[in-house]
Coordinates of C-alpha atoms and ligand atoms in Angstrom, one line a residue:
X6 CA 10.0 -47.4 41.0
X7 CA 11.9 -44.3 39.9
X8 CA 12.4 -43.8 36.1
X9 CA 16.1 -45.0 36.2
X10 CA 15.0 -48.3 37.9
X11 CA 12.1 -48.7 35.4
X12 CA 14.6 -48.4 32.5
X13 CA 16.4 -51.4 34.0
X14 CA 13.4 -53.4 35.3
X15 CA 10.7 -53.1 32.6
X16 CA 10.6 -56.3 30.6
X17 CA 8.5 -57.7 27.9
X18 CA 6.5 -60.9 28.7
X19 CA 8.7 -64.0 29.3
X20 CA 8.5 -67.0 27.1
X21 CA 8.4 -70.5 28.8
X22 CA 12.2 -70.5 29.2
X23 CA 12.3 -67.8 32.0
X24 CA 15.3 -66.1 30.4
X25 CA 16.7 -63.3 32.5
X26 CA 17.6 -61.1 29.5
X27 CA 14.7 -60.4 27.1
X28 CA 14.9 -62.7 24.0
X29 CA 15.1 -61.3 20.5
X30 CA 11.8 -61.5 18.7
X31 CA 13.3 -61.6 15.2
X32 CA 10.1 -62.2 13.3
X33 CA 8.3 -60.2 10.6
X34 CA 4.8 -61.4 11.7
X35 CA 2.9 -63.2 14.4
X36 CA 0.4 -66.0 14.3
X37 CA -3.2 -66.4 15.5
X38 CA -5.1 -69.3 16.8
X39 CA -8.3 -68.5 15.0
X40 CA -9.9 -66.4 12.3
X41 CA -11.7 -64.6 15.1
X42 CA -8.5 -63.7 17.0
X43 CA -7.0 -62.4 13.8
X44 CA -10.0 -60.3 13.0
X45 CA -10.1 -58.8 16.5
X46 CA -6.4 -57.9 16.2
X47 CA -6.9 -56.1 12.8
X48 CA -9.9 -54.3 14.2
X49 CA -7.8 -52.9 17.1
X50 CA -9.9 -54.9 19.6
X51 CA -6.9 -56.6 21.1
X52 CA -3.2 -55.7 21.7
X53 CA -2.0 -58.8 19.9
X54 CA 1.1 -58.2 17.6
X55 CA 0.3 -58.6 14.0
X56 CA 3.3 -57.5 11.9
X57 CA 6.6 -56.0 12.9
X58 CA 5.9 -52.9 10.8
X59 CA 3.1 -52.2 13.3
X60 CA 4.5 -53.5 16.6
X61 CA 7.0 -56.0 18.0
X62 CA 7.7 -57.1 21.6
X63 CA 11.3 -55.7 21.5
X64 CA 10.2 -52.4 20.1
X65 CA 7.4 -52.3 22.7
X66 CA 9.9 -52.9 25.6
X67 CA 12.1 -50.0 24.3
X68 CA 9.0 -47.7 24.0
X69 CA 7.8 -48.6 27.5
X70 CA 11.1 -47.8 29.0
X71 CA 11.4 -44.5 27.1
X72 CA 7.9 -43.6 28.3
X73 CA 8.9 -44.3 31.9
X74 CA 12.0 -42.1 31.5
X75 CA 10.4 -39.2 29.6
X76 CA 7.1 -39.3 31.6
X77 CA 5.0 -39.8 28.5
X78 CA 2.0 -42.1 27.9
X79 CA 2.9 -43.7 24.6
X80 CA 5.4 -43.8 21.7
X81 CA 6.4 -45.3 18.4
X82 CA 9.9 -46.5 17.6
X83 CA 11.5 -45.7 14.3
X84 CA 14.5 -46.9 12.2
X85 CA 16.4 -43.7 12.7
X86 CA 16.2 -40.3 14.3
X87 CA 15.4 -38.7 11.0
X88 CA 12.5 -41.0 10.4
X89 CA 11.2 -40.0 13.9
X90 CA 11.5 -36.3 13.1
X91 CA 9.9 -36.7 9.6
X92 CA 7.0 -38.9 10.9
X93 CA 6.4 -36.4 13.7
X94 CA 5.9 -33.7 11.0
X95 CA 3.9 -35.7 8.5
X96 CA 1.5 -37.1 11.1
X97 CA 0.3 -33.6 12.0
X98 CA 1.1 -31.1 9.2
X99 CA -1.0 -30.6 6.0
X100 CA -0.8 -28.3 3.1
X101 CA -1.4 -24.7 4.3
X102 CA 0.1 -25.3 7.7
X103 CA 3.1 -23.5 9.1
X104 CA 6.0 -24.9 11.1
X105 CA 8.0 -22.7 13.5
X106 CA 11.5 -23.8 14.3
X107 CA 14.8 -22.2 15.1
X108 CA 17.8 -21.8 12.8
X109 CA 19.9 -23.8 15.2
X110 CA 18.9 -27.3 14.4
X111 CA 20.5 -30.5 13.0
X112 CA 21.5 -30.3 9.3
X113 CA 19.2 -33.1 8.0
X114 CA 16.3 -31.7 9.9
X115 CA 17.0 -28.3 8.4
X116 CA 16.9 -30.0 4.9
X117 CA 13.6 -31.7 5.6
X118 CA 12.0 -28.4 6.8
X119 CA 13.4 -26.1 4.2
X120 CA 13.6 -28.4 1.1
X121 CA 10.8 -31.0 1.5
X122 CA 8.0 -29.5 3.6
X123 CA 7.5 -26.6 1.1
X124 CA 7.0 -29.2 -1.7
X125 CA 3.8 -30.2 0.1
X126 CA 2.6 -26.7 0.8
X127 CA 3.9 -26.6 4.4
X128 CA 5.6 -23.3 5.1
X129 CA 8.2 -22.6 7.8
X130 CA 10.0 -19.8 9.8
X131 CA 13.1 -19.9 11.9
X132 CA 13.1 -18.0 15.2
X133 CA 16.4 -16.6 16.5
X134 CA 17.2 -18.7 19.5
X135 CA 19.2 -15.9 21.1
X136 CA 16.1 -13.6 20.8
X137 CA 13.3 -15.7 22.3
X138 CA 10.7 -13.0 21.6
X139 CA 11.1 -13.8 17.9
X140 CA 9.2 -17.1 18.5
X141 CA 6.0 -15.2 19.4
X142 CA 6.5 -12.7 16.6
X143 CA 6.6 -15.5 14.0
X144 CA 3.5 -17.3 15.1
X145 CA 0.7 -17.1 12.5
X146 CA -2.9 -18.3 12.6
X147 CA -1.9 -21.4 10.6
X148 CA 1.1 -22.3 12.8
X149 CA 0.5 -25.9 13.8
X150 CA 3.8 -27.0 15.3
X151 CA 6.9 -25.6 17.1
X152 CA 10.0 -27.8 16.7
X153 CA 13.1 -27.2 18.7
X154 CA 16.3 -28.8 19.8
X155 CA 17.8 -27.9 23.2
X156 CA 20.7 -28.1 23.5
X157 CA 20.9 -27.8 19.8
X158 CA 23.2 -29.7 17.4
X159 CA 25.9 -28.5 17.0
X160 CA 25.4 -24.9 18.4
X161 CA 24.5 -26.0 22.0
X162 CA 21.9 -23.3 22.1
X163 CA 19.4 -23.7 24.9
X164 CA 15.7 -22.8 25.0
X165 CA 13.7 -22.2 28.1
X166 CA 11.3 -25.2 27.9
X167 CA 9.0 -23.9 30.7
X168 CA 8.6 -20.6 28.8
X169 CA 8.1 -22.3 25.4
X170 CA 5.6 -24.8 26.9
X171 CA 3.5 -21.9 28.1
X172 CA 3.8 -20.0 24.8
X173 CA 2.7 -23.0 22.7
X174 CA -0.2 -23.8 25.1
X175 CA -1.4 -20.1 24.9
X176 CA -1.5 -20.4 21.1
X177 CA -2.8 -24.0 20.9
X178 CA 0.3 -25.1 19.0
X179 CA 1.9 -28.6 19.2
X180 CA 5.3 -28.3 20.9
X181 CA 7.8 -30.9 19.5
X182 CA 11.2 -31.2 21.2
X183 CA 14.1 -33.1 19.9
X184 CA 15.7 -34.3 23.2
X185 CA 18.6 -36.1 21.6
X186 CA 21.5 -34.2 23.2
X187 CA 20.2 -34.2 26.8
X188 CA 18.4 -37.6 26.8
X189 CA 15.7 -38.2 29.5
X190 CA 18.5 -38.9 32.0
X191 CA 19.2 -35.1 32.0
X192 CA 16.0 -33.4 30.9
X193 CA 12.3 -34.3 30.5
X194 CA 10.5 -31.8 28.1
X195 CA 7.1 -33.3 28.8
X196 CA 7.3 -32.0 32.3
X197 CA 7.2 -28.4 30.8
X198 CA 4.4 -29.1 28.4
X199 CA 6.1 -30.5 25.3
X200 CA 3.5 -32.5 23.4
X201 CA 5.9 -34.6 21.3
X202 CA 9.4 -35.7 22.2
X203 CA 11.6 -37.0 19.3
X204 CA 14.9 -38.7 19.6
X205 CA 17.7 -40.0 17.6
X206 CA 18.4 -43.2 19.6
X207 CA 21.5 -43.7 17.5
X208 CA 23.4 -41.2 19.8
X209 CA 23.5 -41.5 23.6
X210 CA 20.6 -43.9 23.9
X211 CA 22.6 -46.6 22.1
X212 CA 25.7 -45.0 23.4
X213 CA 28.1 -47.4 21.8
X214 CA 27.9 -46.5 18.2
X215 CA 26.3 -49.7 17.0
X216 CA 22.8 -49.2 15.6
X217 CA 20.5 -46.5 14.2
X218 CA 17.1 -45.9 15.8
X219 CA 14.6 -43.2 16.8
X220 CA 11.5 -42.7 18.8
X221 CA 8.5 -40.3 19.0
X222 CA 6.8 -40.0 22.4
X223 CA 3.8 -38.1 23.7
X224 CA 0.2 -38.4 24.9
X225 CA -1.9 -41.3 23.7
X226 CA -4.1 -39.4 21.4
X227 CA -1.1 -37.8 19.6
X228 CA 0.8 -41.0 19.3
X229 CA -2.3 -42.6 17.7
X230 CA -1.8 -40.2 14.8
X231 CA 1.9 -41.0 14.6
X232 CA 1.1 -44.7 14.7
X233 CA -1.4 -44.5 11.9
X234 CA 1.1 -42.6 9.7
X235 CA 4.0 -45.0 10.5
X236 CA 2.0 -48.2 10.3
X237 CA 1.1 -47.4 6.7
X238 CA 4.4 -45.8 5.6
X239 CA 6.8 -48.2 7.2
X240 CA 9.6 -46.4 9.2
X241 CA 9.6 -49.1 11.9
X242 CA 12.6 -49.9 14.1
X243 CA 14.0 -53.4 13.5
X244 CA 13.5 -55.8 16.4
X245 CA 17.3 -56.4 16.6
X246 CA 18.0 -52.7 17.0
X247 CA 15.2 -52.4 19.5
X248 CA 16.7 -55.2 21.5
X249 CA 20.1 -53.4 21.6
X250 CA 18.5 -50.0 22.4
X251 CA 16.4 -51.4 25.2
X252 CA 19.5 -53.0 26.8
X253 CA 21.3 -49.7 26.4
X254 CA 18.7 -47.9 28.4
X255 CA 19.7 -50.0 31.5
X256 CA 23.0 -48.0 31.6
X257 CA 21.7 -44.6 30.2
X258 CA 21.7 -42.6 33.5
X259 CA 25.1 -44.0 34.6
X260 CA 26.6 -43.2 31.2
X261 CA 25.1 -39.7 31.0
X262 CA 26.6 -38.9 34.4
X263 CA 30.1 -39.8 33.2
X264 CA 29.7 -38.2 29.8
X265 CA 28.6 -35.0 31.5
X266 CA 31.4 -35.0 34.2
X267 CA 34.1 -35.7 31.6
X268 CA 32.7 -33.0 29.3
X269 CA 32.5 -30.5 32.2
X270 CA 36.0 -31.2 33.3
X271 CA 37.4 -30.9 29.7
X272 CA 35.5 -27.7 29.2
X273 CA 36.9 -26.2 32.4
X274 CA 40.5 -27.2 31.5
X275 CA 40.3 -25.9 28.0
X276 CA 38.0 -22.8 28.4
X277 CA 40.9 -20.4 29.0
X278 CA 43.3 -22.0 26.4
X279 CA 45.2 -19.2 24.6
X280 CA 44.7 -21.0 21.2
X281 CA 40.9 -21.1 21.4
X282 CA 38.7 -18.0 20.6
X283 CA 35.9 -19.4 22.8
X284 CA 34.5 -22.6 24.2
X285 CA 30.9 -23.4 24.8
X286 CA 29.4 -25.8 27.3
X287 CA 25.9 -25.6 28.9
X288 CA 27.1 -25.9 32.5
X289 CA 29.8 -23.2 32.2
X290 CA 28.7 -19.7 33.5
X291 CA 30.1 -18.3 30.2
X292 CA 27.3 -20.0 28.3
X293 CA 24.7 -17.4 27.3
X294 CA 21.8 -19.5 28.5
X295 CA 23.7 -21.0 31.6
X296 CA 20.8 -20.0 34.0
X297 CA 18.2 -21.9 31.8
X298 CA 20.5 -24.9 31.5
X299 CA 20.8 -25.0 35.3
X300 CA 17.1 -24.8 35.7
X301 CA 16.0 -27.5 33.2
X302 CA 19.0 -29.9 32.9
X303 CA 20.4 -32.2 35.6
X304 CA 23.9 -32.0 34.0
X305 CA 25.3 -30.5 30.8
X306 CA 25.6 -33.6 28.7
X307 CA 28.5 -34.9 26.7
X308 CA 29.0 -32.3 24.0
X309 CA 31.0 -29.1 23.9
X310 CA 32.2 -26.9 21.1
X311 CA 35.1 -24.5 20.6
X312 CA 36.5 -22.2 17.9
X313 CA 40.2 -22.9 17.3
X314 CA 42.3 -19.8 16.3
X315 CA 43.4 -19.9 12.7
X316 CA 40.1 -20.6 10.9
X317 CA 39.2 -23.5 8.7
X318 CA 42.7 -24.8 7.9
X319 CA 43.7 -24.8 11.6
X320 CA 40.5 -26.7 12.3
X321 CA 41.4 -29.4 9.8
X322 CA 45.0 -29.6 11.1
X323 CA 43.6 -30.0 14.6
X324 CA 41.5 -33.0 13.5
X325 CA 44.5 -34.6 11.7
X326 CA 46.7 -34.1 14.8
X327 CA 44.3 -36.1 17.2
X328 CA 45.8 -39.4 18.2
X329 CA 43.0 -41.0 20.2
X330 CA 39.7 -39.2 19.5
X331 CA 37.8 -40.6 16.5
X332 CA 37.0 -38.6 13.4
X333 CA 33.5 -39.8 12.7
X334 CA 30.0 -38.5 12.1
X335 CA 28.4 -40.0 15.2
X336 CA 28.2 -38.6 18.7
X337 CA 27.2 -39.9 22.1
X338 CA 29.6 -42.9 21.9
X339 CA 31.8 -44.4 24.7
X340 CA 34.7 -43.2 22.5
X341 CA 35.5 -39.5 22.2
X342 CA 34.7 -38.0 18.8
X343 CA 35.7 -34.8 17.1
X344 CA 33.9 -33.3 14.1
X345 CA 34.1 -30.2 12.0
X346 CA 30.4 -29.3 11.2
X347 CA 31.2 -26.7 8.5
X348 CA 32.8 -29.3 6.2
X349 CA 30.6 -32.3 7.1
X350 CA 27.1 -32.3 8.8
X351 CA 26.3 -28.8 7.7
X352 CA 28.2 -28.7 4.4
X353 CA 25.0 -28.7 2.4
X354 CA 23.9 -25.4 3.9
X355 CA 24.9 -22.1 2.3
X356 CA 27.6 -20.1 4.1
X357 CA 24.9 -17.6 5.1
X358 CA 22.6 -20.4 6.6
X359 CA 25.7 -21.8 8.4
X360 CA 26.5 -18.5 10.0
X361 CA 22.8 -18.1 11.0
X362 CA 23.1 -21.5 12.8
X363 CA 26.3 -20.4 14.5
X364 CA 28.5 -22.8 12.4
X365 CA 31.7 -20.7 12.1
X366 CA 34.4 -22.1 9.8
X367 CA 36.7 -23.1 12.7
X368 CA 34.0 -24.7 14.9
X369 CA 35.0 -28.0 16.4
X370 CA 32.4 -30.2 18.2
X371 CA 33.7 -32.7 20.7
X372 CA 31.6 -35.6 22.0
X373 CA 33.3 -36.5 25.3
X374 CA 33.5 -40.3 25.6
X375 CA 34.0 -42.4 28.7
X376 CA 37.7 -42.8 28.5
X377 CA 39.9 -41.6 31.4
X378 CA 39.6 -37.9 31.5
X379 CA 43.4 -37.4 31.5
X380 CA 43.8 -39.3 28.2
X381 CA 41.0 -37.3 26.5
X382 CA 42.4 -34.0 27.8
X383 CA 46.0 -34.7 26.8
X384 CA 44.9 -35.8 23.3
X385 CA 43.0 -32.6 22.7
X386 CA 45.8 -30.5 24.2
X387 CA 48.5 -32.1 22.1
X388 CA 46.4 -31.7 18.9
X389 CA 45.9 -28.0 19.7
X390 CA 49.7 -27.6 20.1
X391 CA 50.6 -29.8 17.0
X392 CA 48.2 -27.9 14.8
X393 CA 49.7 -24.4 15.4
Ligands
PLP244 C1 21.7 -37.3 14.8 C2 20.6 -36.5 15.0 C3 19.3 -36.6 14.4 C4 19.2 -37.7 13.3 O1 19.3 -39.0 13.8 P1 19.7 -40.3 13.0 O2 19.5 -41.4 13.9 O3 21.1 -40.1 12.5 O4 18.7 -40.3 11.8 C5 18.3 -35.8 14.7 N1 18.4 -34.8 15.6 C6 19.6 -34.6 16.3 C7 19.7 -33.5 17.3 C8 20.7 -35.4 16.0 O5 21.9 -35.2 16.6

């Protein structure tokens, strides 16, 4: 079966009831028929579930589907995207190690890297995504991991994964890619040599703004390290959220096609708007890394950004003038969402750090939903006009 079919057809073992939809295994622990069976499970001699902090059939179904989609061997599902990012660092980095990332990353990830990792003696550097040569220049003997987002949140910067896969292999460094914006429906980093793939499943994977979740995927030997860290420290995904997320994967490729076609159409209609300084979308030839996007992504995804003329106040008036689009922190929902990163997700950064990440004061991020394209377009157009 092709990955999209596997995301629909993979199912955890049936109970005696032969239910068509996987049941919810809402249980904290699992029982054993004998002391010997229990001993064997704890000794890792069997695959029996022990405790839902370690594993659960609903989480396992979600992991199996994600492995089929990303082309990876194994995974561990977490309670949020941030716990996935954090665990993917902590399972591999120790005092004295160096993490290389790029300035264009999600705000909370930036906080973990710059405020917490140094507390444990782990140093970091940020390469300039628009000058790829800075990655190699910043590699040190103690560089243990490269962490990137492509497309990045919210800058929509794109990194050549084939090139970065070769670079990290050459230097023997773990390549960790946050694939949240593209999802495996549009881009599979493992194919280019990514060792770890992290996700916030809260976004397009759920796709309906209901639950938090995350996942770390990769080769068996690496996920074993992740599992050992997570089994002891407890960032496990709840079985209920896993059940929701596994169901969501059945429609992921269909939804990503529509998110992408809606975003592309909106980007085309708005790109030349006189009231916008610029508009950025991976699949527009005006995007600086358009050629790379074309090479490694099936479609451009659901997000685009623009800078509205008139700076920060105009940006706020624009948000206030929207009639249909939601003002909310999430993205990747069926409903169109507008955000203003400078005053929200990236507000904790200094002005200087924001500018280094491409977060200009008037930057607006739109997550194109699945509503009728004409309704989304007219809402954005009237809000641009109203906010003048
Ligand atoms: C939202 C997001 C995260 C964090 O995920 P949560 O599920 O909110 O913890 C990490 N990386 C990217 C790119 C995101 O957009």
